[in-house]
Structures are given as C-alpha cells and as structure tokens.
Short mmCIF file of C-alpha atoms in Angstrom, two decimals:
data_model
loop_
_atom_site.label_atom_id
_atom_site.label_comp_id
_atom_site.label_asym_id
_atom_site.label_seq_id
_atom_site.Cartn_x
_atom_site.Cartn_y
_atom_site.Cartn_z
CA UNK A 1 -44.51 35.61 42.53
CA UNK A 2 -45.79 37.49 45.24
CA UNK A 3 -45.48 34.73 47.70
CA UNK A 4 -41.50 34.23 48.54
CA UNK A 5 -41.89 38.80 48.40
CA UNK A 6 -39.98 39.44 51.62
CA UNK A 7 -38.85 43.59 52.37
CA UNK A 8 -35.48 43.81 52.52
CA UNK A 9 -35.21 47.75 55.46
CA UNK A 10 -37.52 49.49 52.38
CA UNK A 11 -35.90 47.58 49.24
CA UNK A 12 -38.46 44.58 48.25
CA UNK A 13 -37.06 41.89 47.65
CA UNK A 14 -38.56 39.20 44.55
CA UNK A 15 -37.13 36.22 46.44
CA UNK A 16 -35.92 36.19 50.46
CA UNK A 17 -33.09 34.50 48.27
CA UNK A 18 -29.37 35.73 48.09
CA UNK A 19 -25.61 34.88 47.62
CA UNK A 20 -23.29 36.08 50.64
CA UNK A 21 -20.13 38.01 49.90
CA UNK A 22 -16.63 36.66 48.92
CA UNK A 23 -18.85 33.38 46.97
CA UNK A 24 -20.61 35.56 44.48
CA UNK A 25 -17.39 38.10 43.15
CA UNK A 26 -18.85 40.87 40.99
CA UNK A 27 -22.22 38.43 40.21
CA UNK A 28 -20.93 38.45 36.38
CA UNK A 29 -19.12 34.91 35.99
CA UNK A 30 -22.47 33.28 37.61
CA UNK A 31 -23.91 35.40 35.02
CA UNK A 32 -22.33 32.98 32.21
CA UNK A 33 -24.02 29.96 33.93
CA UNK A 34 -28.06 30.96 35.01
CA UNK A 35 -29.77 34.28 35.12
CA UNK A 36 -28.58 36.03 38.18
CA UNK A 37 -31.66 38.64 38.27
CA UNK A 38 -33.91 34.86 39.41
CA UNK A 39 -32.23 36.17 43.21
CA UNK A 40 -33.46 38.63 45.24
CA UNK A 41 -30.53 40.34 45.26
CA UNK A 42 -27.12 39.53 45.42
CA UNK A 43 -24.04 41.21 48.19
CA UNK A 44 -20.70 41.30 46.04
CA UNK A 45 -16.92 40.85 47.23
CA UNK A 46 -16.23 43.01 49.81
CA UNK A 47 -14.69 45.73 48.54
CA UNK A 48 -11.64 48.33 50.08
CA UNK A 49 -10.70 51.72 49.81
CA UNK A 50 -7.26 50.25 48.52
CA UNK A 51 -6.69 46.95 46.20
CA UNK A 52 -5.76 44.81 48.34
CA UNK A 53 -3.91 41.11 47.68
CA UNK A 54 -5.38 39.58 50.48
CA UNK A 55 -3.10 36.75 52.97
CA UNK A 56 -0.49 34.03 51.41
CA UNK A 57 -1.30 30.55 50.14
CA UNK A 58 -3.00 28.00 50.26
CA UNK A 59 -5.43 29.35 51.49
CA UNK A 60 -8.65 26.67 51.39
CA UNK A 61 -7.79 24.12 53.57
CA UNK A 62 -11.29 21.11 52.92
CA UNK A 63 -12.50 20.60 56.46
CA UNK A 64 -16.31 18.07 57.58
CA UNK A 65 -19.00 19.69 56.43
CA UNK A 66 -17.21 23.08 55.30
CA UNK A 67 -14.34 24.54 54.80
CA UNK A 68 -11.78 27.18 56.04
CA UNK A 69 -10.92 30.54 54.08
CA UNK A 70 -8.35 32.94 54.54
CA UNK A 71 -8.49 34.77 50.89
CA UNK A 72 -8.09 37.92 53.63
CA UNK A 73 -10.07 40.52 51.28
CA UNK A 74 -8.87 40.04 48.06
CA UNK A 75 -10.18 42.74 45.49
CA UNK A 76 -9.56 46.00 43.24
CA UNK A 77 -9.83 48.13 45.65
CA UNK A 78 -12.89 50.78 45.20
CA UNK A 79 -12.91 53.10 42.51
CA UNK A 80 -12.03 50.09 40.15
CA UNK A 81 -14.67 48.50 40.75
CA UNK A 82 -17.22 51.48 41.01
CA UNK A 83 -15.13 52.31 36.74
CA UNK A 84 -14.58 48.09 35.92
CA UNK A 85 -16.75 46.02 37.83
CA UNK A 86 -20.10 47.85 38.47
CA UNK A 87 -20.46 47.80 34.83
CA UNK A 88 -19.62 44.85 34.01
CA UNK A 89 -22.56 44.00 36.89
CA UNK A 90 -25.28 46.15 35.51
CA UNK A 91 -25.06 44.39 31.84
CA UNK A 92 -26.54 40.97 33.74
CA UNK A 93 -28.51 42.48 37.62
CA UNK A 94 -30.99 44.21 36.96
CA UNK A 95 -31.60 44.72 40.53
CA UNK A 96 -29.85 47.42 43.08
CA UNK A 97 -27.09 44.87 44.93
CA UNK A 98 -25.76 45.03 47.99
CA UNK A 99 -22.25 46.75 48.47
CA UNK A 100 -19.92 44.64 50.97
CA UNK A 101 -17.89 46.66 52.62
CA UNK A 102 -14.80 46.16 55.14
CA UNK A 103 -11.80 48.58 56.11
CA UNK A 104 -9.39 49.76 58.67
CA UNK A 105 -9.80 52.31 60.01
CA UNK A 106 -13.22 53.48 61.12
CA UNK A 107 -12.36 55.97 57.86
CA UNK A 108 -11.66 53.82 55.31
CA UNK A 109 -15.22 52.61 56.28
CA UNK A 110 -17.13 55.58 55.42
CA UNK A 111 -14.42 56.43 52.38
CA UNK A 112 -15.84 53.83 51.00
CA UNK A 113 -19.73 53.56 52.29
CA UNK A 114 -19.98 57.15 50.48
CA UNK A 115 -18.27 56.33 46.73
CA UNK A 116 -20.60 52.85 46.51
CA UNK A 117 -23.40 55.68 47.78
CA UNK A 118 -24.31 56.69 45.17
CA UNK A 119 -23.96 54.07 43.13
CA UNK A 120 -27.13 53.49 41.11
CA UNK A 121 -27.11 50.24 41.64
CA UNK A 122 -26.01 49.68 44.75
CA UNK A 123 -29.67 49.40 47.67
CA UNK A 124 -27.68 48.25 50.94
CA UNK A 125 -24.34 48.77 52.15
CA UNK A 126 -23.84 45.08 54.09
CA UNK A 127 -20.65 46.57 56.27
CA UNK A 128 -18.47 44.11 57.15
CA UNK A 129 -16.65 44.23 60.64
CA UNK A 130 -16.20 40.81 61.10
CA UNK A 131 -14.30 39.69 58.69
CA UNK A 132 -11.60 36.95 60.66
CA UNK A 133 -8.62 37.16 57.88
CA UNK A 134 -6.74 40.03 58.44
CA UNK A 135 -5.43 42.06 61.15
CA UNK A 136 -6.05 45.55 62.71
CA UNK A 137 -9.63 45.70 61.20
CA UNK A 138 -12.30 44.26 60.61
CA UNK A 139 -13.22 41.62 62.74
CA UNK A 140 -11.91 43.58 65.34
CA UNK A 141 -14.89 46.42 65.05
CA UNK A 142 -17.35 43.56 65.18
CA UNK A 143 -15.84 41.64 68.91
CA UNK A 144 -17.10 45.22 70.42
CA UNK A 145 -20.36 47.16 71.19
CA UNK A 146 -18.58 50.20 70.88
CA UNK A 147 -16.05 49.13 68.09
CA UNK A 148 -18.97 48.47 66.08
CA UNK A 149 -21.42 51.16 66.59
CA UNK A 150 -18.84 53.30 65.72
CA UNK A 151 -18.45 52.28 62.22
CA UNK A 152 -22.04 52.21 62.25
CA UNK A 153 -21.93 55.70 62.59
CA UNK A 154 -19.23 56.86 61.29
CA UNK A 155 -21.04 55.04 57.26
CA UNK A 156 -25.02 56.41 58.55
CA UNK A 157 -23.53 60.29 58.36
CA UNK A 158 -22.26 59.88 54.77
CA UNK A 159 -24.23 57.44 53.58
CA UNK A 160 -28.51 57.19 52.63
CA UNK A 161 -28.99 54.11 51.83
CA UNK A 162 -29.45 50.52 53.91
CA UNK A 163 -26.96 50.02 56.09
CA UNK A 164 -26.75 47.17 56.93
CA UNK A 165 -23.84 45.30 59.91
CA UNK A 166 -22.25 42.00 59.35
CA UNK A 167 -21.85 40.77 62.71
CA UNK A 168 -18.70 37.82 63.93
CA UNK A 169 -19.62 34.99 65.12
CA UNK A 170 -16.50 34.97 67.42
CA UNK A 171 -18.11 37.05 70.35
CA UNK A 172 -19.44 36.65 74.05
CA UNK A 173 -21.73 37.61 74.14
CA UNK A 174 -23.46 38.81 69.64
CA UNK A 175 -26.65 40.44 71.00
CA UNK A 176 -25.50 42.71 73.12
CA UNK A 177 -23.54 44.37 69.06
CA UNK A 178 -26.17 44.01 67.51
CA UNK A 179 -28.31 46.47 70.20
CA UNK A 180 -25.82 48.75 69.98
CA UNK A 181 -25.69 48.89 65.97
CA UNK A 182 -29.42 49.56 66.31
CA UNK A 183 -28.31 52.71 68.72
CA UNK A 184 -25.77 53.61 66.47
CA UNK A 185 -28.52 53.62 62.75
CA UNK A 186 -28.12 50.91 61.50
CA UNK A 187 -31.30 49.55 59.36
CA UNK A 188 -30.11 46.28 59.29
CA UNK A 189 -28.37 43.50 60.81
CA UNK A 190 -26.44 40.86 59.19
CA UNK A 191 -25.01 37.40 60.71
CA UNK A 192 -23.18 35.12 61.17
CA UNK A 193 -19.24 35.67 59.34
CA UNK A 194 -17.35 32.09 59.63
CA UNK A 195 -16.06 31.15 62.76
CA UNK A 196 -12.37 30.85 63.67
CA UNK A 197 -11.03 27.30 62.76
CA UNK A 198 -7.95 25.95 62.06
CA UNK A 199 -6.26 22.59 60.54
CA UNK A 200 -3.75 21.22 60.87
CA UNK A 201 -1.75 18.54 57.81
CA UNK A 202 0.11 16.05 59.37
CA UNK A 203 2.93 14.60 57.55
CA UNK A 204 3.68 18.45 57.32
CA UNK A 205 3.62 19.37 61.31
CA UNK A 206 2.29 22.57 59.86
CA UNK A 207 -0.91 24.88 59.68
CA UNK A 208 -3.06 23.98 56.39
CA UNK A 209 -3.57 27.64 55.89
CA UNK A 210 -0.68 29.62 55.84
CA UNK A 211 -1.99 33.09 57.67
CA UNK A 212 -2.80 29.87 60.45
CA UNK A 213 -6.59 29.86 60.92
CA UNK A 214 -8.89 31.22 58.88
CA UNK A 215 -12.89 31.48 58.63
CA UNK A 216 -14.74 28.06 59.07
CA UNK A 217 -18.58 27.62 57.09
CA UNK A 218 -20.57 25.15 55.33
CA UNK A 219 -23.47 23.52 56.43
CA UNK A 220 -21.55 22.59 59.84
CA UNK A 221 -21.79 25.80 60.26
CA UNK A 222 -25.74 26.36 59.95
CA UNK A 223 -27.14 25.07 64.02
CA UNK A 224 -24.69 28.06 65.56
CA UNK A 225 -25.43 30.63 62.55
CA UNK A 226 -29.20 29.44 63.05
CA UNK A 227 -28.32 30.70 66.65
CA UNK A 228 -27.33 33.41 66.70
CA UNK A 229 -30.21 34.42 64.08
CA UNK A 230 -32.58 33.83 66.64
CA UNK A 231 -31.42 35.64 69.09
CA UNK A 232 -30.61 38.71 67.80
CA UNK A 233 -33.80 38.62 66.10
CA UNK A 234 -35.19 38.73 69.07
CA UNK A 235 -33.54 41.15 71.06
CA UNK A 236 -33.51 43.52 68.09
CA UNK A 237 -36.56 45.60 65.80
CA UNK A 238 -34.74 46.11 62.70
CA UNK A 239 -34.30 43.20 60.23
CA UNK A 240 -31.96 40.66 59.96
CA UNK A 241 -30.63 39.01 57.38
CA UNK A 242 -28.93 34.75 58.64
CA UNK A 243 -26.74 33.36 56.73
CA UNK A 244 -24.05 30.71 57.59
CA UNK A 245 -24.13 27.34 55.99
CA UNK A 246 -27.74 27.99 54.13
CA UNK A 247 -27.61 25.73 51.21
CA UNK A 248 -31.40 24.93 50.95
CA UNK A 249 -34.64 25.91 50.44
CA UNK A 250 -35.09 24.50 53.63
CA UNK A 251 -32.69 26.39 55.59
CA UNK A 252 -33.82 29.05 53.55
CA UNK A 253 -36.92 28.89 55.66
CA UNK A 254 -35.50 27.72 58.78
CA UNK A 255 -33.80 30.99 59.16
CA UNK A 256 -36.83 32.73 58.69
CA UNK A 257 -38.46 30.74 61.30
CA UNK A 258 -35.90 31.31 63.21
CA UNK A 259 -36.12 34.91 62.27
CA UNK A 260 -34.42 35.74 59.35
CA UNK A 261 -35.65 38.55 56.96
CA UNK A 262 -34.05 37.90 54.44
CA UNK A 263 -30.83 34.64 53.16
CA UNK A 264 -27.47 34.66 52.66
CA UNK A 265 -25.99 31.96 50.50
CA UNK A 266 -22.00 31.52 51.11
CA UNK A 267 -19.79 27.99 50.97
CA UNK A 268 -21.95 26.25 48.38
CA UNK A 269 -22.08 28.73 46.18
CA UNK A 270 -18.15 27.32 45.57
CA UNK A 271 -18.89 23.05 45.12
CA UNK A 272 -22.67 23.70 43.39
CA UNK A 273 -22.34 26.95 41.38
CA UNK A 274 -26.58 27.19 39.72
CA UNK A 275 -27.59 26.22 44.44
CA UNK A 276 -29.13 30.00 44.23
CA UNK A 277 -30.85 29.46 41.32
CA UNK A 278 -32.43 25.77 42.15
CA UNK A 279 -32.80 27.01 46.48
CA UNK A 280 -35.30 29.86 43.90
CA UNK A 281 -36.94 27.14 43.15
CA UNK A 282 -37.56 24.85 44.95
CA UNK A 283 -38.36 26.97 47.51
CA UNK A 284 -42.18 26.99 46.56
CA UNK A 285 -42.22 23.34 46.63
CA UNK A 286 -41.36 23.62 50.30
CA UNK A 287 -44.03 25.79 51.49
CA UNK A 288 -46.02 23.63 49.72
CA UNK A 289 -45.33 21.18 51.88
CA UNK A 290 -44.56 22.94 54.98
CA UNK A 291 -48.27 24.66 54.24
CA UNK A 292 -46.47 28.39 54.12
CA UNK A 293 -49.11 31.09 51.88
CA UNK A 294 -46.57 33.52 51.82
CA UNK A 295 -42.85 33.64 53.50
CA UNK A 296 -43.64 36.76 54.32
CA UNK A 297 -45.59 35.33 57.83
CA UNK A 298 -42.93 32.89 58.94
CA UNK A 299 -40.60 35.35 59.68
CA UNK A 300 -39.63 35.29 63.24
CA UNK A 301 -42.11 32.50 63.93
CA UNK A 302 -40.68 30.19 65.72
CA UNK A 303 -42.57 28.46 68.72
CA UNK A 304 -41.26 28.09 71.60
CA UNK A 305 -41.38 24.67 73.65
CA UNK A 306 -42.96 26.03 76.09
CA UNK A 307 -44.74 28.93 75.35
CA UNK A 308 -47.13 26.83 72.85
CA UNK B 1 -17.83 25.68 32.23
CA UNK B 2 -20.71 22.87 32.07
CA UNK B 3 -21.62 20.89 35.81
CA UNK B 4 -22.33 17.49 34.67
CA UNK B 5 -23.40 14.26 35.19
CA UNK B 6 -20.37 11.44 34.23
CA UNK B 7 -19.73 6.90 34.28
CA UNK B 8 -17.28 5.71 35.86
CA UNK B 9 -16.09 3.29 32.92
CA UNK B 10 -12.85 2.52 34.03
CA UNK B 11 -10.98 3.25 36.89
CA UNK B 12 -8.12 1.03 37.24
CA UNK B 13 -4.62 1.35 38.17
CA UNK B 14 -1.52 2.51 36.54
CA UNK B 15 0.98 2.14 39.49
CA UNK B 16 0.67 1.81 43.19
CA UNK B 17 -1.13 4.59 43.53
CA UNK B 18 -1.82 6.02 40.49
CA UNK B 19 -4.53 5.51 39.36
CA UNK B 20 -6.27 6.44 35.56
CA UNK B 21 -10.10 6.85 35.68
CA UNK B 22 -11.85 6.50 31.95
CA UNK B 23 -15.06 9.13 32.42
CA UNK B 24 -18.38 9.15 29.62
CA UNK B 25 -20.43 12.17 30.06
CA UNK B 26 -21.06 15.44 28.44
CA UNK B 27 -17.24 16.71 27.37
CA UNK B 28 -18.24 19.40 25.34
CA UNK B 29 -16.91 22.46 27.81
CA UNK B 30 -13.11 21.40 27.36
CA UNK B 31 -11.58 23.83 24.67
CA UNK B 32 -7.85 23.29 26.09
CA UNK B 33 -5.31 20.44 27.15
CA UNK B 34 -3.99 21.57 29.93
CA UNK B 35 -7.43 22.80 31.74
CA UNK B 36 -9.01 21.41 34.45
CA UNK B 37 -12.27 19.33 36.19
CA UNK B 38 -13.45 18.95 39.49
CA UNK B 39 -14.89 16.04 41.26
CA UNK B 40 -17.75 16.39 43.71
CA UNK B 41 -16.78 13.24 45.99
CA UNK B 42 -19.82 11.91 48.68
CA UNK B 43 -19.11 12.85 51.86
CA UNK B 44 -16.13 15.38 51.09
CA UNK B 45 -16.98 19.63 51.12
CA UNK B 46 -14.87 20.52 48.81
CA UNK B 47 -14.64 19.17 44.95
CA UNK B 48 -11.10 17.50 43.91
CA UNK B 49 -10.14 19.26 40.97
CA UNK B 50 -7.81 17.50 38.57
CA UNK B 51 -5.80 17.75 35.26
CA UNK B 52 -7.65 16.53 31.82
CA UNK B 53 -4.89 13.77 30.35
CA UNK B 54 -7.18 12.93 27.26
CA UNK B 55 -10.52 13.34 25.97
CA UNK B 56 -12.98 13.22 22.96
CA UNK B 57 -16.79 14.02 22.38
CA UNK B 58 -17.80 10.73 24.48
CA UNK B 59 -14.93 10.48 27.69
CA UNK B 60 -12.43 11.71 29.62
CA UNK B 61 -9.69 10.34 31.21
CA UNK B 62 -7.88 11.39 34.51
CA UNK B 63 -4.62 10.58 35.66
CA UNK B 64 -4.43 10.96 39.37
CA UNK B 65 -1.97 10.06 43.10
CA UNK B 66 -4.23 8.81 45.48
CA UNK B 67 -2.53 10.91 47.70
CA UNK B 68 -5.91 11.79 50.71
CA UNK B 69 -9.38 11.53 51.49
CA UNK B 70 -11.12 12.14 48.23
CA UNK B 71 -8.48 10.60 45.81
CA UNK B 72 -8.62 7.79 48.23
CA UNK B 73 -12.13 7.61 47.46
CA UNK B 74 -12.21 7.64 43.95
CA UNK B 75 -9.65 4.73 43.99
CA UNK B 76 -12.50 2.32 45.50
CA UNK B 77 -14.77 3.57 42.72
CA UNK B 78 -16.12 0.74 39.88
CA UNK B 79 -17.56 1.00 36.26
CA UNK B 80 -20.78 2.35 36.44
CA UNK B 81 -21.15 4.68 39.46
CA UNK B 82 -21.51 8.54 38.68
CA UNK B 83 -20.17 11.89 39.37
CA UNK B 84 -21.14 14.94 39.33
CA UNK B 85 -17.64 16.80 37.18
CA UNK B 86 -17.74 20.64 36.35
CA UNK B 87 -15.61 20.88 33.34
CA UNK B 88 -13.77 23.00 30.86
CA UNK B 89 -12.22 25.55 33.89
CA UNK B 90 -8.62 26.81 33.19
CA UNK B 91 -7.08 28.47 30.35
CA UNK B 92 -4.66 25.69 29.34
CA UNK B 93 -2.34 25.38 26.85
CA UNK B 94 -1.86 27.56 24.50
CA UNK B 95 -0.25 25.37 20.96
CA UNK B 96 -0.24 28.49 18.95
CA UNK B 97 2.77 29.30 19.95
CA UNK B 98 4.73 25.82 19.37
CA UNK B 99 7.48 25.96 16.90
CA UNK B 100 7.46 23.08 14.05
CA UNK B 101 10.13 21.65 17.91
CA UNK B 102 8.81 21.60 20.84
CA UNK B 103 9.16 20.14 24.53
CA UNK B 104 7.06 18.33 26.78
CA UNK B 105 7.92 17.88 30.11
CA UNK B 106 5.72 16.14 32.66
CA UNK B 107 6.72 15.89 36.03
CA UNK B 108 4.96 12.84 38.24
CA UNK B 109 0.97 13.18 38.33
CA UNK B 110 2.36 16.59 35.76
CA UNK B 111 2.45 14.53 33.24
CA UNK B 112 -1.19 13.60 32.44
CA UNK B 113 -1.75 16.95 31.17
CA UNK B 114 0.56 16.64 28.45
CA UNK B 115 -0.94 13.52 26.61
CA UNK B 116 -4.00 15.22 25.22
CA UNK B 117 -1.14 17.69 24.03
CA UNK B 118 1.60 15.50 22.95
CA UNK B 119 -1.29 14.24 21.32
CA UNK B 120 -2.43 17.72 19.46
CA UNK B 121 0.36 18.34 18.48
CA UNK B 122 1.49 15.22 16.62
CA UNK B 123 -1.27 16.00 14.64
CA UNK B 124 -0.31 19.45 13.61
CA UNK B 125 2.27 18.12 11.86
CA UNK B 126 5.03 18.58 14.74
CA UNK B 127 8.18 16.87 16.06
CA UNK B 128 7.96 16.63 19.23
CA UNK B 129 9.76 15.52 22.26
CA UNK B 130 8.48 15.07 25.36
CA UNK B 131 10.31 14.08 29.17
CA UNK B 132 8.99 12.21 32.37
CA UNK B 133 9.97 13.30 35.17
CA UNK B 134 9.47 10.15 37.92
CA UNK B 135 11.47 9.17 41.41
CA UNK B 136 11.77 5.83 40.62
CA UNK B 137 10.41 3.59 38.18
CA UNK B 138 8.16 2.19 40.33
CA UNK B 139 6.53 4.96 39.35
CA UNK B 140 6.78 5.71 35.29
CA UNK B 141 3.52 5.58 33.79
CA UNK B 142 2.30 6.95 30.21
CA UNK B 143 5.84 6.21 28.45
CA UNK B 144 4.83 3.44 25.93
CA UNK B 145 1.81 6.01 25.02
CA UNK B 146 3.75 8.08 24.20
CA UNK B 147 5.41 6.57 22.22
CA UNK B 148 3.00 5.14 20.48
CA UNK B 149 1.19 9.13 19.87
CA UNK B 150 4.74 9.14 17.63
CA UNK B 151 6.80 11.61 20.56
CA UNK B 152 10.52 11.38 21.19
CA UNK B 153 10.45 9.89 24.34
CA UNK B 154 12.90 10.45 27.52
CA UNK B 155 11.79 9.03 30.47
CA UNK B 156 14.74 10.45 33.54
CA UNK B 157 14.32 8.72 37.73
CA UNK B 158 16.49 10.64 40.38
CA UNK B 159 17.95 6.89 41.52
CA UNK B 160 18.89 6.03 38.48
CA UNK B 161 17.05 2.75 38.18
CA UNK B 162 15.92 4.55 34.80
CA UNK B 163 16.31 6.04 32.02
CA UNK B 164 18.24 8.80 32.78
CA UNK B 165 19.49 9.05 36.20
CA UNK B 166 18.44 13.29 37.20
CA UNK B 167 15.70 15.14 36.81
CA UNK B 168 13.83 16.46 34.15
CA UNK B 169 16.61 19.39 33.73
CA UNK B 170 19.42 16.33 33.09
CA UNK B 171 18.13 15.87 30.69
CA UNK B 172 16.89 19.14 28.10
CA UNK B 173 17.63 19.10 24.14
CA UNK B 174 20.38 21.30 22.50
CA UNK B 175 17.61 22.45 20.77
CA UNK B 176 13.23 23.13 21.10
CA UNK B 177 11.19 25.88 20.02
CA UNK B 178 8.06 26.29 23.01
CA UNK B 179 8.59 23.99 26.17
CA UNK B 180 5.39 22.61 27.63
CA UNK B 181 5.96 21.65 31.60
CA UNK B 182 2.99 20.63 34.50
CA UNK B 183 4.80 19.03 37.56
CA UNK B 184 5.99 20.42 41.27
CA UNK B 185 7.03 23.42 41.44
CA UNK B 186 10.80 22.68 42.61
CA UNK B 187 10.46 21.03 39.07
CA UNK B 188 8.82 23.74 38.00
CA UNK B 189 12.00 26.61 39.42
CA UNK B 190 14.15 23.98 37.04
CA UNK B 191 12.99 24.11 34.22
CA UNK B 192 11.92 28.09 34.22
CA UNK B 193 15.59 28.24 34.51
CA UNK B 194 17.41 25.35 32.83
CA UNK B 195 15.43 26.36 29.98
CA UNK B 196 16.33 28.53 26.96
CA UNK B 197 13.44 29.56 25.02
CA UNK B 198 9.30 30.96 25.65
CA UNK B 199 7.44 28.81 26.68
CA UNK B 200 3.72 27.94 29.98
CA UNK B 201 3.50 26.23 32.65
CA UNK B 202 0.54 24.34 34.70
CA UNK B 203 0.37 25.70 38.53
CA UNK B 204 -0.77 24.09 41.06
CA UNK B 205 -3.07 26.08 44.19
CA UNK B 206 -5.19 24.36 46.62
CA UNK B 207 -9.23 26.22 45.32
CA UNK B 208 -11.84 26.10 46.44
CA UNK B 209 -14.56 26.01 44.37
CA UNK B 210 -11.78 25.94 40.74
CA UNK B 211 -13.97 28.75 38.52
CA UNK B 212 -13.52 32.72 39.82
CA UNK B 213 -16.13 32.90 42.51
CA UNK B 214 -13.46 33.02 45.83
CA UNK B 215 -10.41 34.04 44.56
CA UNK B 216 -9.11 30.88 47.73
CA UNK B 217 -5.55 30.57 44.54
CA UNK B 218 -4.88 33.66 43.99
CA UNK B 219 -1.34 34.09 43.07
CA UNK B 220 0.54 37.70 41.76
CA UNK B 221 2.17 37.03 38.95
CA UNK B 222 4.80 40.33 36.61
CA UNK B 223 1.31 41.11 34.45
CA UNK B 224 -1.17 41.37 38.04
CA UNK B 225 -2.82 39.42 40.42
CA UNK B 226 -3.87 36.14 38.43
CA UNK B 227 -6.41 32.70 39.62
CA UNK B 228 -4.68 29.93 38.51
CA UNK B 229 -8.78 28.30 38.09
CA UNK B 230 -9.55 31.41 36.25
CA UNK B 231 -6.69 33.30 34.64
CA UNK B 232 -4.54 29.68 35.27
CA UNK B 233 -3.07 26.95 35.88
CA UNK B 234 -1.51 27.83 32.68
CA UNK B 235 1.27 30.87 32.69
CA UNK B 236 3.36 32.15 30.12
CA UNK B 237 6.90 31.78 30.98
CA UNK B 238 7.60 35.36 31.04
CA UNK B 239 5.14 36.51 33.29
CA UNK B 240 5.92 34.36 36.03
CA UNK B 241 6.66 35.95 40.33
CA UNK B 242 8.55 32.75 41.88
CA UNK B 243 8.31 35.35 45.08
CA UNK B 244 5.21 35.32 46.16
#
C-alpha cells in the first residue's frame, strides 16, 4: 500500500513498523509464527565485537504497564552473527535489515559497524549508545554530546550505509546529544532506549533484578518517548525513529505526529508475538479513522495549541 | 508455539494456596510432557509461565501456587472466563531414555509436570516410581492421582507429618533406569548429587517472553548458553553447570 510507505535515510519502507532490537532476535523465531516480510524492517539483536553472555539472572521484572530487563547485550559476537545468524535471517526476510550495534570503546563500535556495513542484507546501522545494562560501555557513550559525537564520527568514517544513533532517555538534555550526533554526520536518530529503573522484592528485601537496576520499557514509558521524539525531531533535520512503549497503530501515528519517520515496537513483542503484524494490518483502519491519506504527510504534523 | 483463547472449565483448590485449573481450547501445539504455557492476565504486563500438568486433545490442566498478584488474579477466576495463552513452549522431557524403571521426583509445585510424564511412561509399559516431596502434610496434593496411574508412589515431608520424614533424596530407591525431576533449585542440586543414573531436570527462571526472543532467562551449561524457555526448561544432568 502506497499510503503506508515512508523513506528512512534514503531507503523506502513498505510501512513504518519496525520491531526493536532485543525483542525480535535475528528474526527467524518470529518467522515461524508469521511472514515477517510484512514489516517495514526490523532491528536485530544488539551485536558486539566479542560474544557476550550478559548479566546474571534474574534479568526480568514485572512493573505496572511495563517491565524491567537487564539482559546485558547477550549475543554471539559479530563474527558469528555474520556466519550463522544472517544466513538464517536471509532465508526468512527479504528486505534490508537494521543492524543494531553496541560497544565498549569507540574502536569496538567502529570495528563491528565496519564488518556489518559490508553485509548486503544490512540496510542501516543502528548504533546503540544507550544500553543501561552494561558497565563502561553502552549508555556511557550516549550521556554526553562529545562521546556520542565521537562514536558517530568513528562509525561514519568506516561505513557506507546510513548510520542511525540510538539515544538514551537517561540524560539531562537529549536534544544537545542528538544535535551533536547530527553535526558529527549521523544520518538518523532513534529514541528512546529504556529508562533506568529498579524494583525491590519485599519478601527478600532484595532487588528483583540481579544487576540491581535495569531498563524500564513498555506502555508506561510511551508519553516520555513521545515527548523526547518531539523535542529531538523539532531540533534536528535528519530523520528520527521513535520508540518507547508503542503497542498499537494509534501509538505509531502519535509517534509520527511527534516527528518520527518510522516507529519501533519493543516490549510489546514479548507479550504478543504477533503485535507488529497486527499493527501493520490495523494501520489503514486507524488512518481512515483520523482522516490520514498518506503516512508521510503526518510526520511531525502535531499542531501546537498556541499556533492553531 | 500457538497463541489462542482458552475457556476455564475448572478452577479448584488442592491445598490452602495451590490451585488446579482446567482450560478448554486448542492444545495442538503441546508436543511433550514438561512443556509450559504462558498466560496473559488483565492488568499484568508480562505473561505468567506455568508448567502443564496434563493435556489431551480438548483441554489442558495446570496446577499453580498463589504467590503474587498474577496467580491471585487467576485464583479468583471462575469457569466460563477466558484466557489468552501461548502453548507449546519449551522442550519438555525426552521419553526415549526412560529405560524400563524410570524414577520421577517432584518437589512442591514441581510435582505437576511429573503427572503427564508418568501417564505416558505407564502407557509405554514402564515400571514407574514416583517420589513427591512436600514440607508438611497439609501441602500434599496428587498422591492418589499418581497411585491411580499405577505408579509406585512415595511421599516425603520435611516435618515427617506424612510418609517418609525428610527430603526426596531420603527416599531414593536402590535401582532405577533414569530419573526425571522438577522442583526448587536446592532440591534439584540435592537430586543431582544423590542420583546415580542419567537424568533430566526442569529449571525455573523469571521470564520475559517465554518463547526465546528476549534472552531474559539465559543460563550457562556445559554445552553452551541456553534459554530456559526455548532450549529448556528441561536440561540433561550431564550438561548442567551449577556455578552460573
């Protein structure tokens, strides 16, 4: 359907719906459930230079309208992703995929991105400078404009494909970080990663999560995500991918009105494995309800009260 | 894995805080004893993973302990109400290595998955011994049900109020061909040490999705990293690494 198409950094998506990294594996588990080619694309599991087991368990906590995870970037490492995961992914997904990358040093990011950039299935590199669950890496690169810009420059220097920097909401001023990435050459910004959270088990008087804290996601964070997408999209010229608590076609449209060109769906996949397929098929109905002819027209289309 | 709507046809207490729920619906995705289902509950974000006690073509039975908000909500449900359930999750027990005299060991809410397993092994013509471990007499459930299957049943209670006094490991028979177990981790460790044959053990962990997507329930084994929800919950004794 032409009305659902959007253009993300020069690549056309059939629709703006993108399962978020860490909630969709490398795609093939979900391909057993439905034809995942109905998606715009998806962002695969965060990949690092070396294999990682991640954090000790328990890694998951239930929250009101959401969850906390502290997985800690478990992944088989970039070599194995290229040799084992991508060939499996290729069998079930025939569109460009978003490669999500994390690291523990600027060199790590550049190394992993350079490798994945050469893979023909990879359409975009989504560079995660916002993982709250690893020490000495991840989020620490996304909490200062200088560090985020440094990672952006290093990745851009060794890649040819569009680079989208994934930002953390756990900062004082997300706009300054987004602008620093844009100036450093980023082709897009995605946000928000999870919010740092914590739960305590009253019986045991211990954190529910073995790592004490973790990333809070799910519908509870949606308003925060809409606000930050709005702030960033209003301040940068490059495309913004919005995410955070999205779980319906209405949420996708709200994110787009706030300024998102495409929209990622995260935690909701873990509760309803069919949610992204269902959102895609529900979009035309919701567009009709709100008299939207073409999704491209509503990107950043929110009209503020004072300016109506 | 299959997502479908089930209708509650029974939800009755077995003990003070252990309930049995029978659900009618499409059970076609369930392929082995020891698999689990993941249940969506109104107002709870994550589904609740619960092992399958028994199943046939029309219905499945779960036995659950009321421990938190989710299970309390389930306890309050009545026949006729419906639940959105993911079925056919996890690997389940492998029956092919049972031998002719398998031993099944269940502790507390680790007892339920032993029931369908026992049923299948009895049907295969094996001589099945079962040890059911509880803390005290008032917590015992399913002793008669296992006997009715034709199993040789021993019950242990920690306080000695019924059956053998002590832990399941105080009641191990001299000979058995293979063991299957499910229960709290300290019990699994004790069974691991005390058993002399090969065996299969079912593990528990806090889960995100229950179907392999989130990596929330990973564990280290001697044969690599595994997801409790996908490559587990059943692990072979030989591959277990306790120090993870």
